[in-house]
XYZ file of C-alpha atoms in Angstrom:
659
model
C -40.232 188.059 -13.437
C -37.989 185.819 -15.545
C -35.019 188.081 -14.765
C -35.697 187.656 -11.049
C -35.858 183.883 -11.470
C -32.582 183.848 -13.414
C -30.968 186.086 -10.796
C -32.148 183.783 -7.999
C -30.909 180.726 -9.886
C -27.541 182.373 -10.439
C -27.356 183.329 -6.771
C -28.300 179.788 -5.803
C -25.600 178.233 -8.002
C -22.990 180.938 -7.471
C -20.930 178.764 -5.148
C -20.913 175.895 -7.614
C -19.904 178.194 -10.475
C -17.074 179.719 -8.457
C -15.762 176.300 -7.457
C -15.945 175.124 -11.071
C -14.019 178.172 -12.247
C -11.414 177.665 -9.544
C -11.021 173.983 -10.414
C -10.498 174.812 -14.088
C -8.158 177.765 -13.619
C -6.131 176.464 -10.688
C -4.131 173.867 -12.712
C -2.864 176.701 -14.935
C -1.735 178.539 -11.819
C 0.028 175.418 -10.525
C 1.845 175.043 -13.826
C 3.081 178.627 -13.877
C 4.056 178.672 -10.211
C 6.017 175.460 -10.681
C 7.882 176.836 -13.690
C 8.597 180.080 -11.864
C 9.922 178.302 -8.772
C 12.083 175.834 -10.728
C 13.347 178.685 -12.920
C 12.748 176.617 -16.017
C 9.888 178.965 -16.840
C 11.804 182.103 -17.778
C 10.517 181.581 -21.313
C 7.217 179.976 -20.368
C 5.068 182.064 -22.711
C 6.838 180.958 -25.920
C 6.182 177.298 -25.072
C 3.382 177.219 -27.623
C -0.266 176.152 -27.417
C 0.461 172.419 -27.719
C 2.966 172.406 -24.865
C 0.773 174.661 -22.703
C -2.216 172.405 -23.272
C -0.532 169.172 -22.237
C 1.228 170.657 -19.236
C -2.186 171.998 -18.188
C -3.865 168.626 -18.713
C -1.241 166.920 -16.529
C -2.291 169.196 -13.691
C -6.017 169.227 -14.480
C -6.763 165.506 -14.816
C -5.183 164.453 -11.485
C -7.178 167.246 -9.834
C -10.406 165.988 -11.403
C -9.570 162.421 -10.377
C -9.195 163.571 -6.764
C -12.475 165.444 -7.112
C -14.254 162.334 -8.391
C -12.680 160.163 -5.714
C -13.423 162.446 -2.749
C -16.507 164.303 -4.072
C -15.026 167.517 -2.702
C -13.046 170.435 -4.101
C -11.078 170.734 -0.866
C -8.903 167.575 -1.182
C -8.714 168.052 -4.972
C -7.194 171.526 -4.703
C -5.098 170.722 -1.649
C -3.781 167.500 -3.169
C -2.811 169.239 -6.414
C -1.087 171.964 -4.395
C 0.968 169.461 -2.419
C 1.903 167.535 -5.578
C 2.996 170.746 -7.319
C 5.126 171.777 -4.362
C 6.734 168.344 -3.973
C 7.495 168.011 -7.676
C 8.994 171.486 -7.897
C 10.984 171.162 -4.662
C 12.593 167.892 -5.741
C 13.616 169.491 -9.029
C 15.086 172.539 -7.315
C 17.290 170.437 -5.055
C 18.227 167.991 -7.811
C 19.451 170.923 -9.878
C 21.437 172.161 -6.884
C 23.058 168.820 -6.136
C 23.242 167.080 -9.513
C 22.581 169.782 -12.139
C 19.850 167.574 -13.624
C 16.045 167.662 -13.262
C 13.781 164.810 -12.198
C 13.074 162.061 -14.712
C 10.660 159.205 -14.117
C 13.495 156.686 -14.300
C 14.929 158.341 -11.178
C 12.069 156.799 -9.207
C 13.653 153.375 -9.737
C 16.765 154.435 -7.814
C 14.926 156.564 -5.259
C 15.871 154.145 -2.489
C 19.556 154.492 -3.342
C 19.242 158.275 -3.448
C 17.576 158.314 -0.030
C 20.633 156.567 1.432
C 22.611 159.782 1.131
C 19.809 162.356 0.978
C 20.227 163.316 4.624
C 23.841 164.337 4.078
C 23.101 167.214 1.702
C 22.590 170.824 2.766
C 19.111 172.035 1.857
C 19.409 175.798 1.594
C 16.150 177.644 0.873
C 16.204 179.392 -2.470
C 13.917 181.993 -3.992
C 11.957 179.154 -5.584
C 11.542 177.372 -2.247
C 10.097 180.509 -0.653
C 7.698 180.882 -3.580
C 6.568 177.291 -3.110
C 6.173 177.739 0.655
C 3.887 180.713 0.119
C 1.999 178.840 -2.587
C 1.529 175.814 -0.309
C -0.114 177.973 2.352
C -2.257 179.853 -0.184
C -3.311 176.659 -1.981
C -4.312 174.896 1.227
C -6.342 177.943 2.289
C -8.022 178.040 -1.107
C -8.918 174.373 -0.764
C -10.353 175.063 2.685
C -12.558 177.859 1.377
C -13.796 175.597 -1.414
C -14.778 172.791 0.919
C -18.291 171.405 0.692
C -20.254 171.871 3.893
C -22.819 169.177 3.203
C -22.586 166.060 1.114
C -25.461 164.475 -0.649
C -25.936 160.712 -0.396
C -23.644 158.765 -2.688
C -25.192 157.418 -5.843
C -22.796 154.558 -6.246
C -23.282 153.952 -9.938
C -22.590 157.550 -10.918
C -19.770 157.763 -8.354
C -17.977 154.686 -9.668
C -18.561 155.807 -13.235
C -17.059 159.231 -12.493
C -13.989 157.700 -10.811
C -13.528 155.234 -13.665
C -13.824 157.947 -16.315
C -11.378 160.267 -14.555
C -8.712 157.574 -14.130
C -9.293 156.315 -17.664
C -8.673 159.862 -18.868
C -5.358 159.919 -16.995
C -4.418 156.562 -18.524
C -5.327 157.792 -21.975
C -3.308 160.970 -21.502
C -0.338 158.939 -20.288
C -0.536 156.652 -23.311
C -0.771 159.597 -25.676
C 2.126 161.359 -23.957
C 4.377 158.318 -24.239
C 3.435 156.779 -27.561
C 1.781 159.338 -29.834
C 3.879 160.063 -32.971
C 2.683 163.653 -32.866
C 3.833 164.023 -29.274
C 7.162 162.417 -30.183
C 7.576 164.939 -32.982
C 6.631 168.007 -30.957
C 8.205 166.962 -27.641
C 11.149 164.660 -28.462
C 12.725 162.595 -25.725
C 16.046 163.613 -24.279
C 18.970 161.322 -25.089
C 20.706 162.274 -21.862
C 23.052 164.658 -23.681
C 21.357 167.675 -22.105
C 18.264 166.579 -20.135
C 17.700 170.061 -18.680
C 16.947 171.440 -22.137
C 13.667 169.479 -22.319
C 12.403 171.087 -19.125
C 13.351 174.485 -20.511
C 11.689 173.945 -23.882
C 8.618 171.911 -22.934
C 7.793 172.590 -19.303
C 8.577 170.545 -16.225
C 5.480 168.400 -15.797
C 5.150 167.387 -19.439
C 8.878 166.607 -19.653
C 8.662 164.483 -16.500
C 5.660 162.516 -17.743
C 7.206 162.176 -21.186
C 10.280 160.599 -19.593
C 8.110 157.617 -18.636
C 8.755 156.392 -22.175
C 12.252 155.466 -21.028
C 10.746 152.607 -19.013
C 9.606 151.089 -22.293
C 12.998 150.025 -23.566
C 13.278 150.418 -27.286
C 15.733 148.452 -29.367
C 17.959 150.421 -31.758
C 16.324 151.142 -35.089
C 16.648 148.152 -37.380
C 17.322 145.703 -34.548
C 16.161 142.133 -35.165
C 16.836 139.582 -32.431
C 17.135 136.578 -34.747
C 19.452 138.418 -37.130
C 21.685 139.589 -34.289
C 21.807 136.091 -32.816
C 22.968 134.797 -36.187
C 25.558 137.595 -36.293
C 26.935 136.627 -32.864
C 27.318 133.041 -34.066
C 29.339 134.236 -37.062
C 31.470 136.553 -34.956
C 32.044 133.842 -32.344
C 33.804 131.810 -35.044
C 35.812 134.770 -36.333
C 36.867 135.868 -32.845
C 37.395 132.444 -31.326
C 40.558 130.567 -30.312
C 42.270 133.675 -28.982
C 42.984 135.135 -32.443
C 43.458 138.814 -31.580
C 44.052 139.733 -35.224
C 40.701 138.454 -36.457
C 38.781 140.930 -38.570
C 35.253 142.187 -38.117
C 32.501 140.513 -40.065
C 32.585 141.097 -43.801
C 30.184 144.027 -43.701
C 32.128 145.937 -41.086
C 35.664 145.061 -42.206
C 36.099 148.020 -44.617
C 35.117 150.466 -41.900
C 37.598 148.954 -39.470
C 40.376 148.823 -42.039
C 39.860 152.479 -42.847
C 39.828 153.339 -39.174
C 43.080 151.424 -38.656
C 44.702 153.268 -41.539
C 43.632 156.624 -40.120
C 44.826 155.579 -36.685
C 48.232 154.618 -37.970
C 48.535 157.892 -39.865
C 47.427 160.092 -36.998
C 48.893 158.100 -34.119
C 45.569 158.249 -32.295
C 45.396 154.642 -31.149
C 49.090 154.191 -30.392
C 49.522 157.539 -28.611
C 51.954 157.307 -25.763
C 53.923 154.320 -27.018
C 57.652 154.923 -27.167
C 57.940 152.888 -30.363
C 55.829 150.681 -32.598
C 57.428 147.422 -31.493
C 56.336 145.298 -28.591
C 58.431 146.029 -25.537
C 60.914 143.511 -24.223
C 58.876 143.445 -21.032
C 55.954 141.885 -22.873
C 58.046 138.859 -23.734
C 58.867 138.350 -20.044
C 55.302 138.776 -18.848
C 54.008 136.010 -16.560
C 51.256 133.755 -17.813
C 47.729 134.957 -17.236
C 47.026 132.007 -14.952
C 49.507 133.481 -12.433
C 48.318 137.109 -12.455
C 46.221 138.441 -9.558
C 43.891 141.312 -10.372
C 42.662 144.123 -8.118
C 40.157 146.578 -9.615
C 39.204 149.767 -7.801
C 36.617 152.232 -9.052
C 37.211 155.252 -6.831
C 34.094 157.294 -6.063
C 34.116 160.754 -7.705
C 37.856 160.585 -8.371
C 38.710 163.213 -10.973
C 41.681 165.350 -11.923
C 39.839 168.667 -12.084
C 42.919 170.567 -13.166
C 43.023 168.522 -16.365
C 39.571 169.883 -17.187
C 39.495 173.228 -15.399
C 41.913 176.147 -15.467
C 43.031 176.897 -11.911
C 46.168 176.529 -9.794
C 46.725 175.026 -6.332
C 49.455 175.446 -3.750
C 50.629 171.852 -4.320
C 49.911 168.838 -6.491
C 46.518 167.335 -5.677
C 47.484 163.854 -6.967
C 51.282 163.646 -6.559
C 51.534 159.852 -6.434
C 49.255 159.254 -9.400
C 51.198 161.785 -11.457
C 54.550 160.271 -10.410
C 53.750 156.723 -11.535
C 55.439 155.926 -14.836
C 57.069 152.492 -14.676
C 55.001 149.424 -15.580
C 52.036 151.748 -15.936
C 49.446 152.693 -18.489
C 47.403 155.715 -17.487
C 45.573 158.732 -18.833
C 42.110 160.229 -19.003
C 39.090 158.242 -20.128
C 35.508 159.257 -20.838
C 32.569 158.025 -18.772
C 28.865 158.379 -19.561
C 27.763 159.934 -16.244
C 28.344 163.172 -14.360
C 27.987 163.829 -10.642
C 26.276 160.515 -9.881
C 24.883 157.262 -11.336
C 28.038 155.429 -10.258
C 26.597 152.006 -11.081
C 26.369 152.939 -14.766
C 30.154 153.326 -14.892
C 30.394 149.921 -13.228
C 28.091 148.450 -15.840
C 30.127 149.809 -18.746
C 33.401 148.566 -17.247
C 32.175 145.082 -16.338
C 30.264 144.342 -19.560
C 31.943 146.297 -22.360
C 28.511 147.630 -23.318
C 27.740 151.321 -23.615
C 24.739 152.929 -21.961
C 24.598 155.195 -25.020
C 22.066 152.694 -26.382
C 19.884 152.553 -23.260
C 17.082 154.833 -22.084
C 18.352 158.118 -20.747
C 19.047 158.116 -17.004
C 18.250 154.419 -16.717
C 20.168 152.119 -14.381
C 20.919 148.616 -15.743
C 21.883 147.417 -12.264
C 18.525 148.524 -10.915
C 16.239 147.746 -13.824
C 17.602 145.303 -16.387
C 20.073 142.807 -14.892
C 17.593 140.254 -13.606
C 19.376 137.072 -14.745
C 23.001 135.848 -14.980
C 24.855 137.769 -17.685
C 28.216 137.115 -19.313
C 30.663 139.786 -18.204
C 34.287 140.443 -17.287
C 33.653 139.211 -13.751
C 31.802 136.084 -14.886
C 34.721 135.470 -17.250
C 37.030 135.414 -14.243
C 35.000 132.453 -12.980
C 35.418 130.676 -16.315
C 39.189 131.209 -16.023
C 39.297 129.718 -12.529
C 40.051 132.880 -10.585
C 39.577 132.635 -6.841
C 37.956 135.343 -4.758
C 35.792 137.145 -7.305
C 34.611 139.295 -4.413
C 32.842 142.625 -4.892
C 33.506 145.125 -2.106
C 31.783 148.448 -1.382
C 31.957 150.241 1.977
C 28.370 151.443 1.892
C 24.843 150.066 2.035
C 24.251 146.679 0.445
C 20.943 147.565 -1.218
C 22.216 150.626 -3.097
C 21.667 150.338 -6.866
C 20.457 146.779 -6.334
C 24.143 145.789 -6.240
C 23.520 142.601 -4.278
C 21.464 141.113 -7.115
C 23.431 142.697 -9.949
C 26.812 141.526 -8.646
C 25.536 137.986 -8.251
C 24.184 137.949 -11.806
C 27.463 139.358 -13.124
C 29.471 136.501 -11.632
C 30.781 137.634 -8.246
C 30.772 134.925 -5.596
C 30.139 137.317 -2.712
C 29.504 140.970 -1.908
C 31.003 142.617 1.160
C 29.356 145.908 2.149
C 29.575 148.381 5.014
C 27.236 146.165 7.048
C 30.037 143.580 7.133
C 32.723 145.990 8.351
C 33.781 146.807 11.927
C 31.732 149.592 13.474
C 34.880 151.505 14.402
C 36.373 151.554 10.906
C 37.946 154.930 10.074
C 35.590 157.433 8.447
C 35.666 160.938 7.077
C 32.427 162.882 6.557
C 30.705 159.766 7.978
C 32.031 157.660 5.103
C 34.673 154.947 5.157
C 37.988 156.494 4.144
C 39.835 155.277 1.084
C 42.790 154.416 3.320
C 40.611 152.196 5.528
C 39.114 150.726 2.362
C 42.606 149.874 1.090
C 43.527 148.305 4.455
C 40.387 146.190 4.208
C 41.304 145.104 0.665
C 44.883 144.249 1.638
C 43.684 142.108 4.521
C 41.162 140.300 2.296
C 43.701 139.849 -0.493
C 46.301 138.429 1.896
C 43.823 135.840 3.128
C 42.847 134.822 -0.404
C 46.354 134.363 -1.769
C 47.241 132.228 1.276
C 44.137 130.067 0.876
C 44.158 129.571 -2.915
C 46.672 128.427 -5.472
C 44.602 130.028 -8.227
C 44.974 133.717 -9.103
C 42.737 136.118 -7.160
C 40.271 138.707 -8.456
C 39.019 141.539 -6.198
C 36.663 144.312 -7.283
C 36.139 147.368 -5.096
C 34.014 150.522 -5.331
C 34.970 153.176 -2.772
C 32.732 155.726 -1.055
C 34.927 158.431 0.521
C 34.492 161.155 -2.115
C 30.734 160.868 -2.664
C 28.813 164.161 -2.710
C 27.680 166.486 -1.345
C 30.821 168.586 -1.335
C 29.316 171.914 -0.269
C 28.641 170.850 3.329
C 31.607 171.926 5.517
C 33.201 169.183 7.617
C 35.739 169.637 10.399
C 37.500 166.340 9.670
C 38.531 167.211 6.099
C 42.141 168.519 5.992
C 42.972 171.834 4.319
C 46.261 170.799 2.747
C 45.216 171.794 -0.766
C 44.272 175.395 -1.429
C 43.344 177.153 -4.662
C 45.755 179.973 -5.512
C 43.991 181.275 -8.645
C 41.662 184.254 -8.565
C 38.021 184.223 -9.579
C 37.212 180.558 -8.848
C 33.566 180.266 -7.810
C 32.591 178.133 -4.796
C 36.227 177.944 -3.767
C 35.599 176.433 -0.317
C 33.520 173.630 -1.841
C 36.132 172.883 -4.482
C 38.971 172.902 -1.950
C 37.138 170.409 0.250
C 36.711 168.128 -2.762
C 40.377 168.497 -3.782
C 41.522 167.531 -0.294
C 39.432 164.374 -0.474
C 41.057 163.461 -3.790
C 44.447 164.147 -2.171
C 43.601 161.526 0.463
C 42.525 159.077 -2.257
C 45.883 159.554 -3.946
C 47.662 158.694 -0.676
C 45.501 155.561 -0.318
C 46.419 154.535 -3.868
C 50.084 154.881 -2.952
C 49.561 152.639 0.076
C 48.019 149.925 -2.091
C 50.739 150.115 -4.741
C 53.514 150.005 -2.118
C 51.930 146.884 -0.663
C 51.701 145.209 -4.068
C 55.342 146.018 -4.747
C 56.254 143.720 -1.832
C 54.362 140.747 -3.242
C 56.102 137.867 -4.985
C 52.883 136.967 -6.802
C 52.365 138.821 -10.120
C 49.655 141.397 -9.399
C 47.859 144.007 -11.496
C 46.024 147.028 -10.073
C 43.365 148.786 -12.158
C 42.287 152.103 -10.635
C 39.872 154.661 -12.096
C 37.231 157.254 -11.264
C 33.539 156.902 -12.027
C 32.581 160.535 -12.736
C 33.368 164.179 -12.032
C 31.938 165.926 -8.954
C 28.648 167.767 -9.251
C 29.934 171.117 -8.066
C 27.799 174.107 -9.050
C 27.561 175.265 -12.682
C 29.002 178.577 -11.481
C 32.270 176.841 -10.595
C 32.637 175.178 -13.974
C 31.620 178.421 -15.676
C 34.317 180.329 -13.788
C 37.141 177.946 -14.735
C 36.114 176.767 -18.202
C 33.933 179.548 -19.585
C 30.972 177.166 -19.935
C 29.077 174.610 -17.910
C 28.125 171.188 -19.227
C 24.715 172.401 -20.407
C 26.182 175.177 -22.556
C 29.419 173.540 -23.733
C 29.568 172.922 -27.473
C 30.945 170.080 -29.564
C 33.687 167.937 -28.123
C 34.064 170.345 -25.169
C 31.113 168.563 -23.558
C 33.359 165.540 -22.996
C 35.558 167.575 -20.639
C 32.833 167.052 -18.036
C 33.123 163.277 -18.365
C 36.910 162.690 -18.313
C 38.351 160.835 -15.318
C 41.808 159.384 -14.609
C 42.534 155.700 -15.019
C 45.598 153.625 -14.146
C 46.735 150.090 -15.039
C 49.809 149.122 -12.995
C 51.684 145.853 -12.504
C 54.324 144.749 -10.028
C 56.214 143.130 -12.903
C 57.620 144.609 -16.078
C 55.048 145.915 -18.528
C 54.954 148.654 -21.112
C 54.718 152.244 -19.855
C 52.172 154.362 -21.717
C 50.086 157.474 -21.392
C 46.921 157.076 -23.488
C 44.076 159.581 -23.347
C 40.721 159.643 -25.105
C 39.470 156.177 -24.369
C 36.029 155.428 -22.957
C 35.265 153.232 -19.975
C 33.478 150.512 -21.946
C 36.877 149.553 -23.400
C 38.852 149.501 -20.160
C 38.558 145.859 -19.158
C 39.432 144.692 -22.685
C 42.568 146.885 -22.570
C 43.533 145.096 -19.356
C 42.899 141.709 -20.950
C 44.957 142.488 -24.026
C 47.794 144.092 -22.050
C 48.312 141.002 -19.890
C 47.262 138.308 -22.375
C 44.161 137.354 -20.406
C 41.815 135.108 -22.411
C 38.990 137.124 -23.929
C 35.511 136.336 -25.154
C 34.680 136.987 -28.772
C 32.747 140.066 -27.679
C 35.741 141.341 -25.686
C 37.905 141.065 -28.799
C 35.227 142.756 -30.866
C 34.977 145.667 -28.414
C 38.759 145.923 -28.179
C 39.039 146.251 -31.953
C 36.061 148.602 -32.083
C 38.176 151.002 -30.050
C 40.389 151.484 -33.099
C 37.447 152.869 -35.044
C 35.851 154.810 -32.151
C 38.407 155.500 -29.377
C 35.654 157.281 -27.428
C 32.097 155.969 -27.490
C 29.914 157.316 -24.711
C 26.383 158.494 -24.035
C 27.568 162.082 -24.529
C 29.453 161.815 -27.745
C 31.744 159.781 -29.968
C 35.254 160.492 -31.226
C 36.379 158.431 -34.206
C 39.907 157.379 -35.131
C 40.392 160.538 -37.187
C 39.571 162.684 -34.137
C 36.147 163.806 -35.378
C 33.506 164.367 -32.693
C 29.896 163.293 -33.167
C 26.992 164.263 -30.939
C 24.933 161.240 -29.809
C 22.075 162.114 -32.145
C 24.246 162.941 -35.167
C 22.607 161.375 -38.225
C 25.974 160.696 -39.849
C 27.066 158.702 -36.794
C 23.786 156.809 -36.520
C 24.051 155.747 -40.158
C 27.545 154.246 -39.794
C 27.314 150.478 -40.127
C 29.935 149.659 -37.521
C 28.310 151.915 -34.918
C 24.907 150.355 -35.647
C 26.372 146.882 -35.318
C 27.815 147.638 -31.881
C 24.468 149.058 -30.774
C 22.775 145.795 -31.794
C 25.372 143.592 -30.086
C 25.319 145.715 -26.924
C 21.519 145.661 -26.754
C 21.374 141.926 -27.439
C 23.991 141.281 -24.758
C 21.852 142.910 -22.067
C 18.331 141.929 -23.083
C 18.328 138.841 -25.296
C 21.518 136.820 -24.809
C 21.653 133.782 -22.549
C 24.475 133.075 -20.108
C 27.188 131.008 -21.757
C 26.541 132.062 -25.375
C 29.708 131.435 -27.359
C 30.279 135.030 -28.473
C 29.939 136.621 -25.027
C 31.449 133.890 -22.845
C 35.180 133.468 -22.186
C 36.476 130.049 -23.134
C 33.665 129.104 -25.525
């Protein structure tokens, strides 16, 4: 009799037991399907129990929260299915377009990304088909698990269940971000190779773990009061335009040693014809007469300096031909394939994003108040204009606010341009951009007696590059065999060829001017063409490159030209955070104490980027190298850079020109 009762009870509760089993097992299935579709899960089994558990919990607890909220397995299962598919799909396409997975900090710049999202080609992959089938199957499973009848709500137990489920998610989030054990077992990426975390620790856990980047951490040993006192000391040592001032007492030995090594190896003075100042320097006009035009050209890179392939003709003939009154070469940026505003930040401030959370965007997240910078210094020096120009949407990367806080008087965007302005691939051409700059510059020099400062970020070469366009010329063709994605690369090379012609147009115009004028021109990052392309022409992609070879994926051309006599140099292996101080020193522009500090820091670390450091002796350090992190001079720069962004006030003596 008891067996019959138990059998009846089991039959009566069979539906509940099945639903419970499904709800507990289904998150595991979501995890594995996601890893399979994203192709990060080739080694999913060796993840280990700890990693499996927390990936599972990040699927399970949201499902249980939906269950508590809706009191039904149907929306819980269906909602988890949709979330899994969306998360995995975004990662698949991000890897296609940018070769990087989704991090939580990407959500901050989602609006900027959506500006160009419609221009990419979304080709279904094996993973997309897997997710499509899973979406249908998951929604059907949710339908079969629906509850036909609902009992009356007992509000106390309902609210308690919802509160407990969301509290559990909050607790899991806190543990994921701040637990020392989690930090030890699942370390944060430093941006050097963000894909590796997804491969080692699973997609969902890596994504949630990246939320820690929102909680900005100062460098180890940072003390705001101590750094403020340091800036006051350095402001005295670097004041009054003394370019030969030494570092503070603690750092001086390191700098002296670096200078000795530099002199011995010729690393800092590479490209100079002799060790004496050129005669041209003595005839240089005063800084108060020099106009300055700065152009950061979107995705402008000399791929043949990084990659081994030949073309039917020179891709950048004008750039390569410039020698007189010119300093040029290759410099290292901290970004690849995107995150343009981070290159802007490093150029305008002299700070390095090496000390910021991986994949963060200072323009978007941190620059909320006026901040001393190169552009704000132009205001202190009485420069007219101080106009930022960008032929695309005003809201991208929060530029409108960031530019204002960095000292620009106005920002001209694509919304301010004529509707019929020339475009290629639906983007304003670099030639039209140059015409626009020339017209603006002409107006400014007629209206003002003061020197003029213009800052421009172009848009022509922005990705994607794998979408064929009829309006892109086919002048440049690859003649080497075995180059992967050749059509994509050729389209990109032809865009760069057009940028080179636009640069020539600007330089030819400046040659006609009587007013002393300097043009600074540089790229922001390399194009995010497929890993197969880079593999075919370098033997490795950026995720598998070793040692200093990783920096080959971050080298872009730069150019400093004047329409008056100045020293001609070719200097490679410099990073973008030094560029504006090189311009200041080259043309005797007044510098802040921090500018002088950064300019002299370059002697010790000619390259200092988020993806590696090269010291004066030519030694490469990975960003997490303990030997590098223990060097006093490197630590000091990390403190000063962090303080500059987060704790300094506008007009502080060390960071402000003229104080």
